[in-house]
Short mmCIF file of the C-alpha atoms (twelve columns), coordinates in Angstrom:
data_MODEL
# 
_entry.id   MODEL 
# 
loop_
_atom_site.group_PDB 
_atom_site.id 
_atom_site.type_symbol 
_atom_site.label_atom_id 
_atom_site.label_alt_id 
_atom_site.label_comp_id 
_atom_site.label_asym_id 
_atom_site.label_seq_id 
_atom_site.Cartn_x 
_atom_site.Cartn_y 
_atom_site.Cartn_z 
_atom_site.pdbx_PDB_model_num 
ATOM 1   C CA . MET A 1   102.747 89.274  119.063 1 
ATOM 2   C CA . PRO A 2   99.278  90.583  118.074 1 
ATOM 3   C CA . CYS A 3   98.090  90.137  114.536 1 
ATOM 4   C CA . LEU A 4   97.414  93.484  112.912 1 
ATOM 5   C CA . THR A 5   94.874  93.667  110.155 1 
ATOM 6   C CA . LEU A 6   94.553  96.687  107.968 1 
ATOM 7   C CA . ALA A 7   91.057  97.726  107.028 1 
ATOM 8   C CA . ARG A 8   90.481  98.103  103.327 1 
ATOM 9   C CA . PRO A 9   90.096  101.721 102.275 1 
ATOM 10  C CA . ILE A 10  86.672  103.066 101.420 1 
ATOM 11  C CA . GLU A 11  86.591  103.165 97.621  1 
ATOM 12  C CA . VAL A 12  84.788  106.315 96.434  1 
ATOM 13  C CA . LEU A 13  83.446  106.969 92.939  1 
ATOM 14  C CA . LEU A 14  82.994  110.669 92.137  1 
ATOM 15  C CA . VAL A 15  80.291  111.727 89.674  1 
ATOM 16  C CA . ASP A 16  80.213  115.412 88.718  1 
ATOM 17  C CA . ASP A 17  80.409  117.244 85.398  1 
ATOM 18  C CA . GLN A 18  82.632  120.022 86.781  1 
ATOM 19  C CA . ARG A 19  86.349  119.258 86.560  1 
ATOM 20  C CA . ALA A 20  87.186  121.667 89.384  1 
ATOM 21  C CA . ILE A 21  84.790  119.869 91.732  1 
ATOM 22  C CA . LEU A 22  86.199  116.475 90.728  1 
ATOM 23  C CA . ALA A 23  89.743  117.722 91.374  1 
ATOM 24  C CA . GLY A 24  88.861  119.291 94.723  1 
ATOM 25  C CA . VAL A 25  86.895  116.313 96.033  1 
ATOM 26  C CA . THR A 26  89.599  113.936 94.786  1 
ATOM 27  C CA . ALA A 27  92.189  115.885 96.812  1 
ATOM 28  C CA . LEU A 28  89.875  115.852 99.841  1 
ATOM 29  C CA . ILE A 29  89.258  112.084 99.670  1 
ATOM 30  C CA . GLU A 30  92.933  111.283 99.049  1 
ATOM 31  C CA . SER A 31  93.915  113.484 102.025 1 
ATOM 32  C CA . GLU A 32  92.182  110.942 104.255 1 
ATOM 33  C CA . GLY A 33  95.244  108.735 103.783 1 
ATOM 34  C CA . PRO A 34  94.847  105.002 103.775 1 
ATOM 35  C CA . SER A 35  91.226  105.027 104.990 1 
ATOM 36  C CA . MET A 36  89.730  106.357 101.714 1 
ATOM 37  C CA . ARG A 37  90.695  106.471 98.082  1 
ATOM 38  C CA . VAL A 38  89.120  107.567 94.816  1 
ATOM 39  C CA . ALA A 39  88.127  104.560 92.705  1 
ATOM 40  C CA . GLY A 40  87.261  106.710 89.695  1 
ATOM 41  C CA . CYS A 41  85.719  109.910 88.380  1 
ATOM 42  C CA . ALA A 42  82.851  110.303 85.936  1 
ATOM 43  C CA . ALA A 43  81.348  113.387 84.314  1 
ATOM 44  C CA . THR A 44  78.380  111.627 82.671  1 
ATOM 45  C CA . GLY A 45  75.733  109.145 83.699  1 
ATOM 46  C CA . SER A 46  76.867  106.491 81.249  1 
ATOM 47  C CA . LEU A 47  80.460  106.661 82.471  1 
ATOM 48  C CA . ALA A 48  79.248  106.593 86.089  1 
ATOM 49  C CA . LEU A 49  77.302  103.389 85.421  1 
ATOM 50  C CA . GLU A 50  80.275  101.811 83.649  1 
ATOM 51  C CA . LEU A 51  82.666  102.702 86.480  1 
ATOM 52  C CA . ALA A 52  80.210  101.591 89.173  1 
ATOM 53  C CA . ARG A 53  80.017  98.164  87.536  1 
ATOM 54  C CA . SER A 54  83.763  97.825  87.037  1 
ATOM 55  C CA . THR A 55  85.088  99.314  90.306  1 
ATOM 56  C CA . GLN A 56  82.320  98.287  92.740  1 
ATOM 57  C CA . PRO A 57  82.916  101.313 95.013  1 
ATOM 58  C CA . GLY A 58  81.740  101.473 98.597  1 
ATOM 59  C CA . VAL A 59  80.418  105.029 98.204  1 
ATOM 60  C CA . ILE A 60  79.376  107.132 95.223  1 
ATOM 61  C CA . ILE A 61  79.412  110.931 95.583  1 
ATOM 62  C CA . LEU A 62  76.847  112.095 93.017  1 
ATOM 63  C CA . ASP A 63  75.925  115.545 91.742  1 
ATOM 64  C CA . VAL A 64  72.295  116.274 90.854  1 
ATOM 65  C CA . ASP A 65  72.994  118.174 87.626  1 
ATOM 66  C CA . LEU A 66  75.408  116.466 85.270  1 
ATOM 67  C CA . GLY A 67  75.504  119.090 82.541  1 
ATOM 68  C CA . GLY A 68  71.745  118.936 81.998  1 
ATOM 69  C CA . GLU A 69  71.539  115.217 82.761  1 
ATOM 70  C CA . ASP A 70  69.446  114.290 85.835  1 
ATOM 71  C CA . GLY A 71  71.912  112.787 88.292  1 
ATOM 72  C CA . LEU A 72  69.148  111.702 90.659  1 
ATOM 73  C CA . ALA A 73  67.643  109.502 87.930  1 
ATOM 74  C CA . LEU A 74  70.911  107.537 88.088  1 
ATOM 75  C CA . ILE A 75  70.419  106.497 91.713  1 
ATOM 76  C CA . PRO A 76  68.229  103.403 91.079  1 
ATOM 77  C CA . LEU A 77  70.434  102.370 88.144  1 
ATOM 78  C CA . LEU A 78  73.616  102.717 90.191  1 
ATOM 79  C CA . LEU A 79  72.068  100.746 93.042  1 
ATOM 80  C CA . CYS A 80  71.276  97.929  90.593  1 
ATOM 81  C CA . ASP A 81  74.870  97.858  89.307  1 
ATOM 82  C CA . CYS A 82  76.730  97.846  92.629  1 
ATOM 83  C CA . ASP A 83  76.298  97.740  96.404  1 
ATOM 84  C CA . ALA A 84  77.549  101.292 96.906  1 
ATOM 85  C CA . ARG A 85  75.965  103.808 99.217  1 
ATOM 86  C CA . ILE A 86  75.185  107.090 97.465  1 
ATOM 87  C CA . VAL A 87  75.907  110.527 98.903  1 
ATOM 88  C CA . VAL A 88  74.301  113.296 96.853  1 
ATOM 89  C CA . PHE A 89  76.588  116.358 96.734  1 
ATOM 90  C CA . THR A 90  75.002  119.368 95.080  1 
ATOM 91  C CA . CYS A 91  74.410  123.103 95.040  1 
ATOM 92  C CA . LEU A 92  70.707  122.375 94.381  1 
ATOM 93  C CA . ASP A 93  69.934  122.122 98.100  1 
ATOM 94  C CA . THR A 94  66.157  122.370 98.235  1 
ATOM 95  C CA . PRO A 95  63.759  120.328 100.392 1 
ATOM 96  C CA . ALA A 96  62.205  118.792 97.259  1 
ATOM 97  C CA . THR A 97  65.585  117.777 95.809  1 
ATOM 98  C CA . ARG A 98  66.702  116.353 99.158  1 
ATOM 99  C CA . ARG A 99  63.441  114.395 99.544  1 
ATOM 100 C CA . ARG A 100 63.636  113.021 96.000  1 
ATOM 101 C CA . ALA A 101 67.264  111.931 96.469  1 
ATOM 102 C CA . LEU A 102 66.502  110.103 99.700  1 
ATOM 103 C CA . ASP A 103 63.293  108.567 98.287  1 
ATOM 104 C CA . LEU A 104 65.304  107.195 95.346  1 
ATOM 105 C CA . GLY A 105 67.741  105.508 97.715  1 
ATOM 106 C CA . ALA A 106 70.515  107.993 98.503  1 
ATOM 107 C CA . ALA A 107 72.123  107.386 101.897 1 
ATOM 108 C CA . ASP A 108 72.882  111.059 102.545 1 
ATOM 109 C CA . PHE A 109 72.658  114.529 101.038 1 
ATOM 110 C CA . VAL A 110 75.340  117.228 101.365 1 
ATOM 111 C CA . SER A 111 75.273  120.765 100.006 1 
ATOM 112 C CA . LYS A 112 78.302  121.937 98.039  1 
ATOM 113 C CA . THR A 113 78.434  124.868 100.462 1 
ATOM 114 C CA . ALA A 114 79.227  122.432 103.306 1 
ATOM 115 C CA . SER A 115 82.752  122.009 104.605 1 
ATOM 116 C CA . GLY A 116 85.040  119.239 103.447 1 
ATOM 117 C CA . ASP A 117 84.739  117.719 106.908 1 
ATOM 118 C CA . GLU A 118 80.976  117.454 106.429 1 
ATOM 119 C CA . LEU A 119 81.409  115.603 103.144 1 
ATOM 120 C CA . ILE A 120 83.926  113.192 104.702 1 
ATOM 121 C CA . ALA A 121 81.529  112.655 107.631 1 
ATOM 122 C CA . ALA A 122 78.723  111.815 105.173 1 
ATOM 123 C CA . VAL A 123 80.936  109.235 103.450 1 
ATOM 124 C CA . LEU A 124 81.745  107.653 106.807 1 
ATOM 125 C CA . ARG A 125 78.060  107.660 107.869 1 
ATOM 126 C CA . ALA A 126 77.124  106.009 104.592 1 
ATOM 127 C CA . MET A 127 79.533  103.148 105.317 1 
ATOM 128 C CA . GLU A 128 78.145  102.503 108.824 1 
# 
């Protein structure tokens, strides 16, 4: 009889200051069944850093604007605290913002106008 091994789910940390976005993306991630799960949600940079250290997620979905706080400035700090890949998810989809995010170490960049499938695809690409 073959030995079946179950892959561990991709643990995703969500960082956004909008509760509706956190709820919607949580539902999207959890709908992926056993392959993905939400490790935590943060609305501020300090909570994001704390959760990144404690949960050690595989992927962090990060908004650029955290209620006036610069989410992109968190990228190097998050990368120091865990081995996660960062997917920037924002409505501030400009070439300069995209370039800055990628220069700071983000693995991918997705506009909030993109489909849920596109966000899931970015999470999967980040884990490759």
